[in-house]
Amino acid sequence: MKCAVHTRVARSLLTMLLAGLTTQPSLAQGPSRTLLRNARLVVTMEPRLGNGALGLIANGDVFLEGDRIAAVGQGLDGSGARTIDATGKIVLPGFVDVHNHLWQSLIRGCGTSLAVGDWLRTCVFPVGRLNVTEPEAYAVVRLSTLDLLSAGVTTVVDWSHAFSPDFARGNIQALLDSGLRFAFAYRGRLEHVDDIRRIKRDLIDPHPRASFQMGGVHPTIDEEVAKTLRHMSELAHEMNVKLHVHLLEGEHDRAQEPIRALDRAGALGPMLIGAHAVHMTDEEIRLLASRGVRLAHCPLSNMRLASGVMRLGAIHAQGIRVGLGLDGGANDTSDMFNNMRAAVGIQRALTHNPTVYPTVAAVLQLATIGGAEVLDMAAQIGSLAPGKKADVIVLDPHTLNFAPLLDEESQVVFNAQPSNVEWVFVDGRALKERGKLVGVNAAAVIADANRVAQRVRVALSR
Ligand SMILES: [Zn+2]
């Protein structure tokens, strides 16, 4: 099997190379130009460019030049550009997923009646003892990256348990091959600090679409953990990267005083991303707000693992920057539409108030520009504005699950599914065209991931 996966890796690299040769313009041709013409609605997320909080433009065009958005508006001149007729379609910035674990396609369907602690002990930690190889890590991450792209996610933070440097290499190679924009949050071990630096320097830094984060230890007030946390925080600071930790996901985490531990470690600041943050007191919310800490809200995961409901309204009221996360095998899906619906729905169900935060407009912001702000990338991604990176998706709403159209903005949240995502551009390059991923043999990708899952299941059952 190892050889088969190796062959797949080589074949997939070759396919990507060939695809690159046929889709990338030569220097003599100048940058590629694409005009998305006459969309029913362009949701720019830039109030200054259109109507309302989301900057809506009816019958709008988006002009992509090279890896950038060159213009957004009506009746743009597309001479010399590849023109895509977007009549009737809805154009949005690609989704930004600020917290995921891409290797966990390997454990989809595992422990679906377990709460977070038991789920980790049953489905996650045992995989660390199985010596998952580089090609195996590649195969399972490859599947997740393609699933994300197909669902309209163009930027992802992959918090990788990275059980070994080999695992990390396969994991990163799959991210690179996918064409996604990504941050690799590496849960490296401080006793192998050279590996952490090497992975950042050799595998991440050379790639403009990639960035590095420190995947931090689970914060607790325990003295040894606190020491590790301080070292991780210092290392992240020295490398000028974000520290990304799981924070107050389950109620039992409160006893471990993670926020006090992070404060003592000197980590409470704008370079910290806390995932989940479900069980916070008013005082803690105020403290995190005053320090500029960023949060990842993962409602589908919190529902699946019975973790609780994030106090999103109180967090928003204090001005904390929040993005949405899909959180890997903790919800079994790459569907950001579903995640948005859950973010809206659980607050309404809890408060019996249909206008509670997040509103439809607010949740669309959380899934795009909000995520970009969490990552300090709002100058590059998260909205459709001239000069920003051309990370764009086009939805076809003329489908059984979406039509008829009454309120497009709301229906993107309440009706849309990944199957409505017709086009996906990252850096101006079409990675999904007319509903199909470009240059991808999905059956082969699934077969490779299945083989790895089978090997892991047999090993775990012994
Ligand atoms: Zn997580």
CSV table of C-alpha atoms and ligand atoms in Angstrom, one decimal:
chain,number,residue,atom,x,y,z
A,1,MET,CA,0.0,0.0,0.0
A,2,LYS,CA,2.9,2.3,0.8
A,3,CYS,CA,4.1,2.0,-2.8
A,4,ALA,CA,0.6,2.6,-4.1
A,5,VAL,CA,0.3,5.8,-2.1
A,6,HIS,CA,3.8,6.9,-3.1
A,7,THR,CA,2.8,6.4,-6.7
A,8,ARG,CA,-0.4,8.4,-6.2
A,9,VAL,CA,1.7,11.2,-4.6
A,10,ALA,CA,4.0,11.2,-7.6
A,11,ARG,CA,1.1,11.0,-10.1
A,12,SER,CA,-0.8,13.8,-8.3
A,13,LEU,CA,2.3,16.0,-8.3
A,14,LEU,CA,2.7,15.3,-12.1
A,15,THR,CA,-1.0,16.1,-12.7
A,16,MET,CA,-0.6,19.4,-10.8
A,17,LEU,CA,2.5,20.2,-12.8
A,18,LEU,CA,0.8,19.5,-16.1
A,19,ALA,CA,-2.3,21.4,-15.0
A,20,GLY,CA,-0.1,24.3,-14.1
A,21,LEU,CA,1.5,24.2,-17.5
A,22,THR,CA,-1.8,24.4,-19.2
A,23,THR,CA,-3.5,27.0,-17.1
A,24,GLN,CA,-0.7,29.4,-16.1
A,25,PRO,CA,0.0,32.1,-18.7
A,26,SER,CA,3.5,32.5,-19.9
A,27,LEU,CA,5.3,35.7,-19.1
A,28,ALA,CA,5.0,36.8,-22.7
A,29,GLN,CA,1.2,36.7,-22.4
A,30,GLY,CA,1.3,38.8,-19.2
A,31,PRO,CA,-1.0,38.1,-16.3
A,32,SER,CA,-4.1,36.1,-16.7
A,33,ARG,CA,-7.3,38.1,-16.9
A,34,THR,CA,-10.8,36.8,-16.0
A,35,LEU,CA,-14.0,38.7,-16.0
A,36,LEU,CA,-16.9,37.4,-14.0
A,37,ARG,CA,-19.7,39.2,-15.9
A,38,ASN,CA,-23.2,40.2,-14.9
A,39,ALA,CA,-23.7,38.3,-11.6
A,40,ARG,CA,-27.2,38.6,-10.2
A,41,LEU,CA,-25.5,39.6,-6.9
A,42,VAL,CA,-21.9,40.4,-5.9
A,43,VAL,CA,-21.4,40.3,-2.2
A,44,THR,CA,-18.2,42.3,-1.8
A,45,MET,CA,-18.2,42.6,2.1
A,46,GLU,CA,-17.0,46.1,1.5
A,47,PRO,CA,-19.8,48.7,2.4
A,48,ARG,CA,-18.0,51.4,0.5
A,49,LEU,CA,-18.3,49.4,-2.8
A,50,GLY,CA,-22.0,48.6,-2.7
A,51,ASN,CA,-25.2,48.6,-0.7
A,52,GLY,CA,-25.6,47.9,2.9
A,53,ALA,CA,-23.3,46.3,5.4
A,54,LEU,CA,-22.2,43.7,2.9
A,55,GLY,CA,-21.5,46.0,0.0
A,56,LEU,CA,-24.0,44.3,-2.3
A,57,ILE,CA,-23.8,45.0,-6.1
A,58,ALA,CA,-26.7,43.8,-8.3
A,59,ASN,CA,-25.8,42.9,-11.9
A,60,GLY,CA,-22.2,43.2,-10.9
A,61,ASP,CA,-18.8,42.2,-12.5
A,62,VAL,CA,-15.6,41.2,-10.8
A,63,PHE,CA,-12.4,41.5,-12.8
A,64,LEU,CA,-9.4,39.3,-11.9
A,65,GLU,CA,-5.9,40.1,-13.1
A,66,GLY,CA,-3.1,37.8,-12.2
A,67,ASP,CA,-3.5,36.9,-8.5
A,68,ARG,CA,-5.4,40.1,-7.7
A,69,ILE,CA,-8.9,41.6,-8.0
A,70,ALA,CA,-8.4,44.5,-10.4
A,71,ALA,CA,-12.0,45.9,-10.3
A,72,VAL,CA,-15.5,45.4,-9.0
A,73,GLY,CA,-18.5,47.1,-10.3
A,74,GLN,CA,-21.1,47.2,-13.1
A,75,GLY,CA,-20.4,47.0,-16.9
A,76,LEU,CA,-16.6,46.5,-16.6
A,77,ASP,CA,-14.5,46.4,-19.7
A,78,GLY,CA,-13.4,42.8,-20.1
A,79,SER,CA,-11.6,43.1,-23.5
A,80,GLY,CA,-8.8,40.6,-23.7
A,81,ALA,CA,-10.0,38.7,-20.6
A,82,ARG,CA,-11.5,35.2,-20.3
A,83,THR,CA,-15.2,36.0,-19.7
A,84,ILE,CA,-17.3,33.9,-17.5
A,85,ASP,CA,-21.0,34.6,-17.8
A,86,ALA,CA,-22.2,34.9,-14.2
A,87,THR,CA,-25.8,35.8,-15.1
A,88,GLY,CA,-28.1,34.7,-12.4
A,89,LYS,CA,-25.2,33.7,-10.1
A,90,ILE,CA,-24.0,35.0,-6.7
A,91,VAL,CA,-20.4,36.0,-6.3
A,92,LEU,CA,-18.7,36.0,-2.8
A,93,PRO,CA,-15.2,36.1,-1.4
A,94,GLY,CA,-13.9,32.6,-0.7
A,95,PHE,CA,-14.6,31.4,2.9
A,96,VAL,CA,-11.9,31.7,5.5
A,97,ASP,CA,-11.8,28.7,7.9
A,98,VAL,CA,-9.7,29.7,11.0
A,99,HIS,CA,-9.6,26.3,12.8
A,100,ASN,CA,-9.4,22.9,11.2
A,101,HIS,CA,-7.5,19.6,11.5
A,102,LEU,CA,-7.2,18.3,8.0
A,103,TRP,CA,-5.8,14.9,8.8
A,104,GLN,CA,-9.0,14.0,10.6
A,105,SER,CA,-10.8,12.9,7.5
A,106,LEU,CA,-9.1,9.7,8.7
A,107,ILE,CA,-11.5,9.6,11.6
A,108,ARG,CA,-14.7,10.8,10.1
A,109,GLY,CA,-17.6,9.0,11.7
A,110,CYS,CA,-15.6,8.1,14.8
A,111,GLY,CA,-17.1,8.3,18.3
A,112,THR,CA,-20.2,10.2,17.2
A,113,SER,CA,-21.9,9.7,20.6
A,114,LEU,CA,-18.8,10.9,22.6
A,115,ALA,CA,-18.1,14.2,24.3
A,116,VAL,CA,-14.9,16.0,23.6
A,117,GLY,CA,-12.6,14.3,26.2
A,118,ASP,CA,-13.7,10.7,25.3
A,119,TRP,CA,-13.7,11.5,21.6
A,120,LEU,CA,-10.1,12.7,21.9
A,121,ARG,CA,-9.1,9.5,23.8
A,122,THR,CA,-11.0,7.2,21.4
A,123,CYS,CA,-10.5,8.8,18.0
A,124,VAL,CA,-7.5,11.2,18.0
A,125,PHE,CA,-4.7,10.2,20.5
A,126,PRO,CA,-4.5,6.5,19.4
A,127,VAL,CA,-3.6,7.6,15.8
A,128,GLY,CA,-0.5,9.2,17.2
A,129,ARG,CA,0.9,5.8,18.2
A,130,LEU,CA,0.4,4.3,14.7
A,131,ASN,CA,3.4,5.8,12.9
A,132,VAL,CA,1.2,7.3,10.1
A,133,THR,CA,3.7,7.7,7.2
A,134,GLU,CA,4.3,10.7,5.0
A,135,PRO,CA,2.3,9.4,2.0
A,136,GLU,CA,-0.5,8.3,4.4
A,137,ALA,CA,-0.7,11.8,5.9
A,138,TYR,CA,-0.7,13.2,2.3
A,139,ALA,CA,-3.6,11.0,1.3
A,140,VAL,CA,-5.9,11.9,4.1
A,141,VAL,CA,-5.1,15.6,4.0
A,142,ARG,CA,-5.4,15.6,0.2
A,143,LEU,CA,-9.0,14.4,0.6
A,144,SER,CA,-9.8,17.2,3.1
A,145,THR,CA,-8.2,20.0,1.1
A,146,LEU,CA,-10.2,19.1,-2.0
A,147,ASP,CA,-13.4,18.8,0.0
A,148,LEU,CA,-12.8,22.3,1.4
A,149,LEU,CA,-12.0,23.8,-2.0
A,150,SER,CA,-15.1,22.2,-3.5
A,151,ALA,CA,-17.2,23.7,-0.7
A,152,GLY,CA,-15.9,27.2,-1.4
A,153,VAL,CA,-13.2,27.5,1.4
A,154,THR,CA,-10.2,29.3,0.0
A,155,THR,CA,-8.1,29.9,3.1
A,156,VAL,CA,-7.7,27.4,6.0
A,157,VAL,CA,-5.8,27.2,9.2
A,158,ASP,CA,-4.7,23.5,9.6
A,159,TRP,CA,-4.0,22.9,13.3
A,160,SER,CA,-2.0,19.7,12.8
A,161,HIS,CA,-1.2,17.3,15.5
A,162,ALA,CA,1.6,16.4,13.1
A,163,PHE,CA,2.5,13.2,15.0
A,164,SER,CA,6.0,13.2,13.4
A,165,PRO,CA,8.1,15.3,11.1
A,166,ASP,CA,7.3,12.8,8.3
A,167,PHE,CA,3.6,13.3,9.0
A,168,ALA,CA,4.1,17.1,8.8
A,169,ARG,CA,5.8,16.8,5.5
A,170,GLY,CA,3.0,14.8,3.9
A,171,ASN,CA,0.4,17.1,5.5
A,172,ILE,CA,2.1,20.2,4.1
A,173,GLN,CA,2.7,18.8,0.7
A,174,ALA,CA,-1.0,18.0,0.3
A,175,LEU,CA,-1.9,21.6,1.4
A,176,LEU,CA,0.6,23.0,-1.2
A,177,ASP,CA,-0.7,20.7,-4.0
A,178,SER,CA,-4.3,21.7,-3.3
A,179,GLY,CA,-3.8,25.4,-4.3
A,180,LEU,CA,-5.5,26.5,-1.1
A,181,ARG,CA,-4.2,29.5,0.9
A,182,PHE,CA,-3.3,28.1,4.3
A,183,ALA,CA,-1.7,28.6,7.7
A,184,PHE,CA,-0.1,25.5,9.1
A,185,ALA,CA,-0.4,25.5,12.8
A,186,TYR,CA,2.2,23.0,13.8
A,187,ARG,CA,1.9,21.2,17.1
A,188,GLY,CA,5.6,20.6,17.3
A,189,ARG,CA,7.4,19.4,20.4
A,190,LEU,CA,9.7,21.8,22.1
A,191,GLU,CA,12.3,19.1,22.6
A,192,HIS,CA,12.5,19.1,18.8
A,193,VAL,CA,12.6,22.8,18.4
A,194,ASP,CA,15.0,22.5,15.4
A,195,ASP,CA,12.2,20.5,13.6
A,196,ILE,CA,9.8,23.4,14.3
A,197,ARG,CA,12.2,26.0,12.8
A,198,ARG,CA,13.2,23.7,9.9
A,199,ILE,CA,9.6,23.0,8.9
A,200,LYS,CA,8.8,26.7,9.0
A,201,ARG,CA,11.9,27.7,7.1
A,202,ASP,CA,12.0,24.9,4.5
A,203,LEU,CA,8.4,23.9,3.9
A,204,ILE,CA,6.4,27.0,4.6
A,205,ASP,CA,8.4,30.2,4.2
A,206,PRO,CA,9.2,29.6,0.4
A,207,HIS,CA,5.5,29.5,-0.5
A,208,PRO,CA,3.6,32.7,-0.8
A,209,ARG,CA,0.2,31.1,-0.1
A,210,ALA,CA,1.5,29.5,3.1
A,211,SER,CA,2.1,30.8,6.6
A,212,PHE,CA,3.1,29.3,9.9
A,213,GLN,CA,1.6,29.2,13.3
A,214,MET,CA,2.6,27.5,16.5
A,215,GLY,CA,0.0,24.9,17.5
A,216,GLY,CA,0.2,25.3,21.3
A,217,VAL,CA,-0.1,22.8,24.1
A,218,HIS,CA,-3.5,22.6,25.8
A,219,PRO,CA,-3.2,25.4,28.4
A,220,THR,CA,-3.5,24.4,32.1
A,221,ILE,CA,-2.3,26.0,35.3
A,222,ASP,CA,-0.1,22.9,35.9
A,223,GLU,CA,3.5,24.0,36.5
A,224,GLU,CA,5.1,21.9,33.8
A,225,VAL,CA,2.4,22.8,31.2
A,226,ALA,CA,2.7,26.4,32.1
A,227,LYS,CA,6.5,26.3,31.5
A,228,THR,CA,6.0,24.7,28.1
A,229,LEU,CA,3.3,27.3,27.3
A,230,ARG,CA,5.7,30.1,28.2
A,231,HIS,CA,8.4,28.6,25.9
A,232,MET,CA,6.0,28.1,23.1
A,233,SER,CA,4.7,31.7,23.5
A,234,GLU,CA,8.3,33.0,23.4
A,235,LEU,CA,9.2,30.9,20.3
A,236,ALA,CA,6.0,32.1,18.5
A,237,HIS,CA,7.0,35.7,19.4
A,238,GLU,CA,10.6,35.2,18.2
A,239,MET,CA,9.3,33.7,14.9
A,240,ASN,CA,6.6,36.4,14.7
A,241,VAL,CA,3.9,33.9,14.2
A,242,LYS,CA,0.6,33.3,15.9
A,243,LEU,CA,0.2,30.9,18.8
A,244,HIS,CA,-3.0,28.8,18.3
A,245,VAL,CA,-4.5,26.9,21.3
A,246,HIS,CA,-7.7,25.0,22.2
A,247,LEU,CA,-9.4,27.1,24.9
A,248,LEU,CA,-12.2,26.3,27.3
A,249,GLU,CA,-13.9,23.9,24.8
A,250,GLY,CA,-15.5,21.7,27.5
A,251,GLU,CA,-16.9,22.8,30.9
A,252,HIS,CA,-14.3,20.6,32.7
A,253,ASP,CA,-11.5,22.9,31.2
A,254,ARG,CA,-12.5,25.6,33.7
A,255,ALA,CA,-10.9,23.8,36.5
A,256,GLN,CA,-7.5,24.0,34.7
A,257,GLU,CA,-7.7,27.8,34.6
A,258,PRO,CA,-6.4,28.1,31.0
A,259,ILE,CA,-6.8,31.9,30.7
A,260,ARG,CA,-4.8,32.5,33.9
A,261,ALA,CA,-2.2,30.0,32.5
A,262,LEU,CA,-2.0,31.9,29.2
A,263,ASP,CA,-1.7,35.2,31.0
A,264,ARG,CA,1.1,34.0,33.1
A,265,ALA,CA,2.9,32.6,30.0
A,266,GLY,CA,2.7,36.1,28.5
A,267,ALA,CA,0.6,34.8,25.7
A,268,LEU,CA,-2.6,36.9,26.0
A,269,GLY,CA,-2.3,39.3,23.0
A,270,PRO,CA,-3.2,39.8,19.4
A,271,MET,CA,-0.9,36.9,18.3
A,272,LEU,CA,-3.0,34.4,20.2
A,273,ILE,CA,-5.9,32.5,18.6
A,274,GLY,CA,-8.1,30.6,21.0
A,275,ALA,CA,-10.3,27.9,19.4
A,276,HIS,CA,-13.8,27.4,20.9
A,277,ALA,CA,-13.8,29.6,24.0
A,278,VAL,CA,-17.2,28.2,24.9
A,279,HIS,CA,-17.0,28.5,28.7
A,280,MET,CA,-15.9,32.1,29.5
A,281,THR,CA,-16.9,34.4,32.3
A,282,ASP,CA,-17.8,38.1,31.7
A,283,GLU,CA,-14.5,39.0,33.3
A,284,GLU,CA,-12.5,36.7,31.0
A,285,ILE,CA,-14.2,38.0,27.9
A,286,ARG,CA,-13.3,41.6,29.0
A,287,LEU,CA,-9.7,40.5,29.6
A,288,LEU,CA,-9.4,38.8,26.2
A,289,ALA,CA,-10.9,41.9,24.5
A,290,SER,CA,-8.5,44.2,26.3
A,291,ARG,CA,-5.6,42.2,25.1
A,292,GLY,CA,-6.8,41.8,21.5
A,293,VAL,CA,-6.9,38.0,21.6
A,294,ARG,CA,-8.6,36.4,18.5
A,295,LEU,CA,-11.1,33.5,18.7
A,296,ALA,CA,-12.3,30.7,16.4
A,297,HIS,CA,-16.0,29.8,16.7
A,298,CYS,CA,-16.7,26.2,15.8
A,299,PRO,CA,-20.5,25.7,16.2
A,300,LEU,CA,-20.9,22.4,14.4
A,301,SER,CA,-18.1,20.9,16.4
A,302,ASN,CA,-19.5,22.3,19.7
A,303,MET,CA,-22.8,20.7,18.8
A,304,ARG,CA,-21.4,17.3,17.8
A,305,LEU,CA,-19.2,17.0,20.8
A,306,ALA,CA,-21.8,18.4,23.3
A,307,SER,CA,-19.3,21.1,24.3
A,308,GLY,CA,-21.8,23.9,24.9
A,309,VAL,CA,-22.7,27.2,23.2
A,310,MET,CA,-20.2,30.0,22.8
A,311,ARG,CA,-21.3,33.3,24.2
A,312,LEU,CA,-21.0,34.9,20.8
A,313,GLY,CA,-23.2,38.0,21.5
A,314,ALA,CA,-21.2,38.9,24.7
A,315,ILE,CA,-17.9,38.3,22.9
A,316,HIS,CA,-19.0,40.4,19.9
A,317,ALA,CA,-20.2,43.2,22.2
A,318,GLN,CA,-16.7,43.5,23.6
A,319,GLY,CA,-15.2,43.8,20.1
A,320,ILE,CA,-13.2,40.5,20.1
A,321,ARG,CA,-12.3,39.4,16.6
A,322,VAL,CA,-13.9,36.1,15.8
A,323,GLY,CA,-13.8,33.8,12.7
A,324,LEU,CA,-15.5,30.5,12.0
A,325,GLY,CA,-13.8,27.1,12.1
A,326,LEU,CA,-14.9,23.7,10.8
A,327,ASP,CA,-12.7,21.8,13.3
A,328,GLY,CA,-11.9,18.6,11.3
A,329,GLY,CA,-13.2,15.3,12.5
A,330,ALA,CA,-15.1,17.0,15.3
A,331,ASN,CA,-17.9,17.7,12.8
A,332,ASP,CA,-17.1,15.4,9.8
A,333,THR,CA,-17.8,18.1,7.2
A,334,SER,CA,-16.2,20.9,5.2
A,335,ASP,CA,-19.5,22.7,4.8
A,336,MET,CA,-19.2,26.3,5.8
A,337,PHE,CA,-22.8,27.0,4.8
A,338,ASN,CA,-23.8,24.5,7.4
A,339,ASN,CA,-21.4,26.0,9.9
A,340,MET,CA,-22.9,29.5,9.3
A,341,ARG,CA,-26.5,28.1,9.8
A,342,ALA,CA,-25.4,26.5,13.0
A,343,ALA,CA,-23.7,29.7,14.3
A,344,VAL,CA,-27.0,31.6,13.7
A,345,GLY,CA,-29.3,28.8,14.8
A,346,ILE,CA,-27.8,27.8,18.1
A,347,GLN,CA,-27.9,31.5,19.4
A,348,ARG,CA,-31.6,31.8,18.3
A,349,ALA,CA,-32.5,28.5,19.9
A,350,LEU,CA,-30.8,29.5,23.1
A,351,THR,CA,-32.3,33.0,23.3
A,352,HIS,CA,-35.7,32.5,21.6
A,353,ASN,CA,-34.7,35.7,19.7
A,354,PRO,CA,-34.6,35.6,15.9
A,355,THR,CA,-32.6,38.9,15.7
A,356,VAL,CA,-29.9,37.9,18.1
A,357,TYR,CA,-26.2,38.1,17.1
A,358,PRO,CA,-25.1,36.8,14.6
A,359,THR,CA,-27.6,38.1,12.0
A,360,VAL,CA,-27.4,36.8,8.5
A,361,ALA,CA,-25.1,39.6,7.5
A,362,ALA,CA,-22.9,39.1,10.6
A,363,VAL,CA,-22.4,35.4,10.0
A,364,LEU,CA,-21.4,36.1,6.4
A,365,GLN,CA,-18.9,38.5,7.7
A,366,LEU,CA,-17.6,36.0,10.3
A,367,ALA,CA,-17.1,33.4,7.5
A,368,THR,CA,-15.1,35.8,5.3
A,369,ILE,CA,-13.7,39.1,6.4
A,370,GLY,CA,-14.0,38.2,10.1
A,371,GLY,CA,-11.8,35.2,9.6
A,372,ALA,CA,-9.3,37.3,7.6
A,373,GLU,CA,-9.1,39.8,10.5
A,374,VAL,CA,-8.5,36.9,13.0
A,375,LEU,CA,-5.5,36.0,10.9
A,376,ASP,CA,-4.3,39.6,10.3
A,377,MET,CA,-4.9,39.1,6.6
A,378,ALA,CA,-7.8,41.5,6.0
A,379,ALA,CA,-5.6,43.6,3.7
A,380,GLN,CA,-5.2,40.6,1.4
A,381,ILE,CA,-8.3,38.4,1.7
A,382,GLY,CA,-11.9,38.2,3.0
A,383,SER,CA,-13.6,40.7,0.7
A,384,LEU,CA,-13.9,41.6,-3.0
A,385,ALA,CA,-12.0,44.8,-3.3
A,386,PRO,CA,-9.5,46.1,-5.9
A,387,GLY,CA,-5.9,45.1,-4.9
A,388,LYS,CA,-6.9,42.2,-2.8
A,389,LYS,CA,-6.0,38.6,-3.6
A,390,ALA,CA,-8.4,37.0,-6.2
A,391,ASP,CA,-9.9,34.4,-3.9
A,392,VAL,CA,-13.5,34.3,-5.2
A,393,ILE,CA,-16.4,31.9,-5.3
A,394,VAL,CA,-19.4,31.8,-7.6
A,395,LEU,CA,-22.7,30.1,-6.5
A,396,ASP,CA,-25.4,28.8,-8.7
A,397,PRO,CA,-28.7,29.3,-6.9
A,398,HIS,CA,-30.8,27.8,-9.7
A,399,THR,CA,-31.1,24.4,-8.0
A,400,LEU,CA,-33.7,22.4,-6.2
A,401,ASN,CA,-32.3,23.3,-2.8
A,402,PHE,CA,-31.9,27.1,-3.5
A,403,ALA,CA,-34.6,28.4,-5.9
A,404,PRO,CA,-36.8,30.3,-6.0
A,405,LEU,CA,-34.9,33.4,-5.0
A,406,LEU,CA,-36.4,36.0,-2.7
A,407,ASP,CA,-33.6,37.2,-0.4
A,408,GLU,CA,-30.3,36.0,-1.9
A,409,GLU,CA,-28.2,37.2,1.1
A,410,SER,CA,-30.3,35.1,3.6
A,411,GLN,CA,-30.6,32.2,1.2
A,412,VAL,CA,-26.8,31.9,1.0
A,413,VAL,CA,-26.9,31.1,4.7
A,414,PHE,CA,-30.1,29.1,4.9
A,415,ASN,CA,-30.3,27.3,1.5
A,416,ALA,CA,-26.8,27.0,0.1
A,417,GLN,CA,-24.8,23.8,0.1
A,418,PRO,CA,-21.3,23.0,-1.2
A,419,SER,CA,-22.9,21.6,-4.4
A,420,ASN,CA,-24.0,25.2,-5.3
A,421,VAL,CA,-20.4,26.3,-5.5
A,422,GLU,CA,-19.7,26.4,-9.2
A,423,TRP,CA,-16.4,28.2,-9.4
A,424,VAL,CA,-13.6,28.6,-7.0
A,425,PHE,CA,-10.6,30.9,-7.6
A,426,VAL,CA,-7.5,31.2,-5.4
A,427,ASP,CA,-4.9,33.8,-6.5
A,428,GLY,CA,-7.0,34.2,-9.6
A,429,ARG,CA,-6.5,30.6,-10.7
A,430,ALA,CA,-9.7,28.5,-11.2
A,431,LEU,CA,-9.5,25.4,-9.0
A,432,LYS,CA,-13.1,24.5,-9.5
A,433,GLU,CA,-14.8,25.2,-12.8
A,434,ARG,CA,-18.4,24.7,-13.7
A,435,GLY,CA,-18.9,22.5,-10.6
A,436,LYS,CA,-15.8,20.3,-11.1
A,437,LEU,CA,-12.4,20.5,-9.4
A,438,VAL,CA,-9.7,21.1,-12.0
A,439,GLY,CA,-7.2,18.3,-12.6
A,440,VAL,CA,-8.5,16.1,-9.8
A,441,ASN,CA,-9.3,12.4,-10.0
A,442,ALA,CA,-11.6,12.3,-7.0
A,443,ALA,CA,-12.1,8.5,-7.1
A,444,ALA,CA,-8.3,8.0,-6.8
A,445,VAL,CA,-8.1,10.5,-3.9
A,446,ILE,CA,-11.0,8.7,-2.1
A,447,ALA,CA,-9.4,5.3,-2.8
A,448,ASP,CA,-6.1,6.4,-1.3
A,449,ALA,CA,-7.7,7.8,1.8
A,450,ASN,CA,-9.8,4.7,2.2
A,451,ARG,CA,-6.7,2.5,2.2
A,452,VAL,CA,-5.1,4.6,4.9
A,453,ALA,CA,-8.3,4.5,7.0
A,454,GLN,CA,-8.5,0.8,6.6
A,455,ARG,CA,-4.9,0.3,7.8
A,456,VAL,CA,-5.5,2.5,10.8
A,457,ARG,CA,-8.7,0.7,11.8
A,458,VAL,CA,-7.1,-2.7,11.6
A,459,ALA,CA,-4.1,-1.4,13.7
A,460,LEU,CA,-6.4,0.2,16.3
A,461,SER,CA,-8.5,-2.9,16.6
A,462,ARG,CA,-5.5,-5.0,17.6
B,1,ZN,ZN,-9.7,21.8,17.2
